[in-house]
Short mmCIF file of C-alpha atoms in Angstrom, two decimals:
data_model
loop_
_atom_site.label_atom_id
_atom_site.label_comp_id
_atom_site.label_asym_id
_atom_site.label_seq_id
_atom_site.Cartn_x
_atom_site.Cartn_y
_atom_site.Cartn_z
CA ILE T 1 9.50 1.63 3.56
CA SER T 2 9.91 -1.08 0.95
CA LYS T 3 13.69 -1.40 0.62
CA SER T 4 16.55 -2.17 2.98
CA PHE T 5 17.48 0.43 5.59
CA GLN T 6 19.68 0.68 8.66
CA PHE T 7 20.11 2.29 12.04
CA GLU T 8 23.58 1.36 13.23
CA PRO T 9 24.57 -1.29 14.07
CA TYR T 10 21.35 -2.87 12.75
CA HIS T 11 20.55 -3.55 9.10
CA VAL T 12 16.97 -4.32 8.06
CA THR T 13 16.94 -6.44 4.90
CA ASP T 14 14.90 -9.01 2.95
CA ILE T 15 11.75 -6.88 3.20
CA HIS T 16 8.70 -8.52 1.63
CA ARG T 17 5.44 -6.64 1.92
CA GLY T 18 2.21 -8.25 0.70
CA TRP T 19 -0.55 -6.25 -0.98
CA ALA T 20 -3.03 -4.57 1.33
CA LYS T 21 -6.34 -6.35 0.73
CA GLY T 22 -9.61 -4.67 1.57
CA GLU T 23 -13.32 -5.23 1.28
CA GLY T 24 -16.41 -3.39 2.40
CA TRP T 25 -20.09 -2.67 1.85
CA TRP T 26 -22.44 0.30 2.07
CA ILE T 27 -26.26 0.42 2.17
CA SER T 28 -28.46 3.48 1.94
CA ALA T 29 -32.20 4.00 2.42
CA PHE T 30 -34.56 6.79 3.48
CA GLY T 31 -31.75 9.33 3.85
CA ALA T 32 -29.65 7.15 6.16
CA SER T 33 -26.74 4.89 5.34
CA TYR T 34 -24.41 2.42 7.02
CA GLY T 35 -21.22 0.73 5.90
CA ALA T 36 -18.33 -1.38 7.12
CA SER T 37 -14.87 -2.04 5.74
CA GLU T 38 -11.84 -4.10 6.62
CA ALA T 39 -8.27 -4.44 5.38
CA LYS T 40 -5.37 -6.83 5.94
CA GLN T 41 -1.68 -6.92 5.11
CA LYS T 42 1.32 -9.13 5.84
CA TYR T 43 5.00 -8.24 5.79
CA GLU T 44 8.30 -9.81 6.79
CA PHE T 45 11.95 -8.82 7.07
CA SER T 46 15.30 -9.67 8.70
CA VAL T 47 17.30 -7.68 11.24
CA ASN T 48 21.06 -8.21 11.00
CA GLU T 49 23.74 -7.12 13.46
CA SER T 50 27.42 -7.86 12.95
CA GLY T 51 28.53 -10.75 15.18
CA ARG T 52 25.00 -11.76 16.24
CA PRO T 53 22.45 -14.18 14.74
CA THR T 54 19.94 -12.75 12.25
CA ARG T 55 16.46 -12.12 13.60
CA GLU T 56 13.56 -13.05 11.29
CA VAL T 57 10.33 -11.09 11.72
CA LYS T 58 6.87 -11.92 10.30
CA CYS T 59 3.92 -9.55 10.82
CA ALA T 60 0.20 -9.49 10.08
CA ALA T 61 -1.84 -6.31 10.35
CA GLY T 62 -5.60 -5.86 10.22
CA ALA T 63 -8.11 -3.05 10.56
CA ASP T 64 -11.87 -2.72 10.41
CA TRP T 65 -14.09 0.33 10.66
CA ASP T 66 -17.77 1.26 10.54
CA LYS T 67 -19.42 4.41 9.23
CA ALA T 68 -22.94 5.75 9.38
CA GLY T 69 -24.35 8.58 7.29
CA LEU T 70 -27.40 10.81 7.48
CA LYS T 71 -28.62 13.14 4.74
CA ASN T 72 -30.57 16.28 5.51
CA LEU T 73 -31.83 19.01 3.20
CA LEU T 74 -28.50 20.84 3.12
CA ARG T 75 -25.80 18.21 3.07
CA GLY T 76 -24.79 14.71 4.06
CA VAL T 77 -23.01 13.93 7.32
CA THR T 78 -20.91 10.80 7.77
CA VAL T 79 -19.73 9.66 11.19
CA GLU T 80 -17.12 7.00 11.86
CA PHE T 81 -18.07 5.28 15.10
CA ALA T 82 -15.78 2.27 15.34
CA TYR T 83 -12.19 1.66 14.33
CA ASN T 84 -10.17 -1.37 15.37
CA ARG T 85 -6.53 -1.99 14.46
CA LYS T 86 -4.31 -4.95 15.32
CA LEU T 87 -0.70 -5.79 14.57
CA LEU T 88 0.86 -9.15 15.50
CA CYS T 89 4.50 -10.04 14.84
CA ILE T 90 6.58 -13.15 15.54
CA MET T 91 10.33 -12.61 15.95
CA LYS T 92 12.74 -15.54 15.90
CA GLN T 93 16.50 -15.49 16.17
CA GLU T 94 18.44 -17.73 13.79
CA GLY T 95 19.57 -20.94 15.48
CA SER T 96 17.25 -20.51 18.48
CA GLU T 97 13.90 -22.02 19.36
CA GLU T 98 12.96 -18.96 21.42
CA VAL T 99 10.22 -16.80 19.90
CA SER T 100 9.35 -13.22 20.80
CA LYS T 101 5.91 -11.78 20.08
CA LEU T 102 4.82 -8.21 19.47
CA LEU T 103 1.15 -7.27 19.77
CA MET T 104 -0.19 -3.78 19.10
CA GLU T 105 -3.89 -2.97 19.30
CA GLN T 106 -6.26 -0.04 18.97
CA SER T 107 -9.87 -0.63 19.93
CA LYS T 108 -12.83 1.65 19.28
CA HIS T 109 -12.48 3.08 22.79
CA GLU T 110 -8.85 4.13 22.27
CA LEU T 111 -7.39 6.85 20.06
CA VAL T 112 -4.04 5.21 19.23
CA MET T 113 -2.29 1.85 19.15
CA ALA T 114 -0.46 0.52 22.20
CA GLY T 115 0.99 -2.88 23.02
CA VAL T 116 3.77 -5.12 24.24
CA VAL T 117 6.67 -7.18 22.98
CA THR T 118 7.73 -10.18 25.05
CA ASP T 119 10.00 -13.20 24.87
CA GLY T 120 8.16 -14.91 27.72
CA ASP T 121 10.60 -13.65 30.37
CA THR T 122 10.86 -9.91 29.70
CA GLN T 123 7.91 -7.72 28.78
CA ILE T 124 8.48 -4.41 27.01
CA ASP T 125 5.48 -2.07 27.04
CA ILE T 126 4.93 0.13 23.96
CA SER T 127 3.10 3.46 24.18
CA VAL T 128 2.62 6.28 21.71
CA THR T 129 4.14 9.77 21.87
CA TYR T 130 3.11 13.00 20.17
CA HIS T 131 6.34 14.87 20.84
CA TYR T 132 9.19 15.70 18.47
CA ASP T 133 12.83 14.95 19.28
CA ALA T 134 14.55 17.71 21.32
CA THR T 135 11.59 20.10 21.31
CA PRO T 136 8.60 20.67 23.60
CA LEU T 137 6.27 20.96 20.59
CA LYS T 138 3.42 18.45 20.43
CA ALA T 139 2.00 17.11 17.17
CA GLY T 140 -1.62 16.36 16.29
CA GLU T 141 -0.66 12.89 15.01
CA PRO T 142 1.58 10.30 16.73
CA THR T 143 5.28 10.95 16.11
CA GLY T 144 6.63 7.71 17.57
CA TYR T 145 6.58 5.09 20.29
CA ILE T 146 8.31 4.72 23.67
CA PHE T 147 9.53 1.35 25.03
CA ARG T 148 9.42 0.70 28.80
CA ILE T 149 10.39 -2.22 31.05
CA LYS T 150 8.62 -2.07 34.44
CA GLY T 151 7.92 1.62 33.86
CA ARG T 152 11.51 2.55 33.00
CA VAL T 153 12.17 4.00 29.52
CA VAL T 154 14.61 1.76 27.63
CA GLY T 155 14.17 3.10 24.10
CA ALA T 156 12.07 4.97 21.56
CA VAL T 157 11.40 5.13 17.83
CA GLU T 158 10.35 8.20 15.86
CA ILE T 159 8.16 7.16 12.91
CA ILE T 160 8.02 10.52 11.10
CA ASN T 161 10.51 12.08 8.70
CA LYS T 162 13.34 9.58 8.08
CA GLY T 163 12.73 7.73 11.36
CA THR T 164 15.08 7.62 14.33
CA VAL T 165 15.76 4.92 16.92
CA TRP T 166 17.12 5.40 20.45
CA MET T 167 18.14 2.72 23.00
CA HIS T 168 19.30 3.15 26.58
CA ASN T 169 22.93 2.13 27.14
CA SER T 170 21.98 -0.01 30.15
CA VAL T 171 19.92 -2.62 28.27
CA THR T 172 21.40 -6.03 27.49
CA PRO T 173 22.45 -6.97 23.94
CA GLU T 174 19.48 -9.35 23.72
CA THR T 175 17.03 -6.62 24.73
CA ARG T 176 18.68 -4.21 22.28
CA SER T 177 18.15 -6.76 19.52
CA THR T 178 14.47 -7.07 20.48
CA LEU T 179 14.11 -3.27 20.55
CA ALA T 180 15.73 -3.04 17.11
CA ALA T 181 13.26 -5.57 15.67
CA ALA T 182 10.28 -3.84 17.33
CA SER T 183 11.47 -0.45 16.05
CA ALA T 184 11.73 -1.80 12.51
CA VAL T 185 8.20 -3.23 12.81
CA LEU T 186 6.80 0.17 13.80
CA LEU T 187 8.78 2.04 11.15
CA MET T 188 7.27 -0.21 8.47
CA HIS T 189 3.73 -0.42 9.85
CA GLN T 190 1.13 1.48 7.83
CA ASP T 191 -2.34 2.70 8.68
CA LEU T 192 -4.41 0.33 6.53
CA LYS T 193 -7.52 2.50 6.62
CA LYS T 194 -5.63 5.46 5.17
CA MET T 195 -4.03 3.19 2.56
CA MET T 196 -7.43 1.90 1.40
CA GLU T 197 -8.93 5.40 1.30
CA ARG T 198 -6.11 6.57 -1.01
CA LYS T 199 -6.83 3.80 -3.53
#
C-alpha cells in the first residue's frame, strides 16, 4: 500500500514510505558457503477520524537472516538457519503529549511475528492468525492478526486480499483509535526479506 486508503470511519493518509535498504555478504570455500543479509525500511502516515484529533504514526522495520550452503556431487543445498524481524512504531495523537508504542518481533526461534501496542496504561497483545474470514479453512501463510486485552479479543485485521479490519463494539473510542492505527501499521508492513529477494 503506497496511497491513501480507508476503513470507515478511519482514513489513512499522508503515507511516506522510504526505500528498503539492504546489504549482505557471502563467502564460499571447499564446497561450503555462509552468508548474512539485513534490510531496513521506514514509513509514516496519519490516521484521521471525523471529530477526533489526527494520529501520526512513524515506523521502522528491520530484518536480518543467515544462510549456509553445502555442495555435494549432485547439487547444492542452502539452509536458512536464522531469521529475525522487528517492527517498532510510535503513535502520537495531535495536541497530546501521550505516546503509544507498537512493537512486533520475530526471533529465530519463532515462526511468525507477535507483539504488543501500549499507551502505558492499556496493553493490547497482537498475535497472528492463519484463518480466513467466515470459513474454517486454514492458510499456509499468515492471513492476519488478532488484538486482545487481558485475553479478550477486541479486534482483528486481515492482511490478505484488500484487507479488512474488525473492532469489538465494547471498546472505548480511544482504544478504537489505537486499534485503527495498529491495523494500518500491519496492513502496510512488508516482509523485507522477500522484498530484497525480489530485487
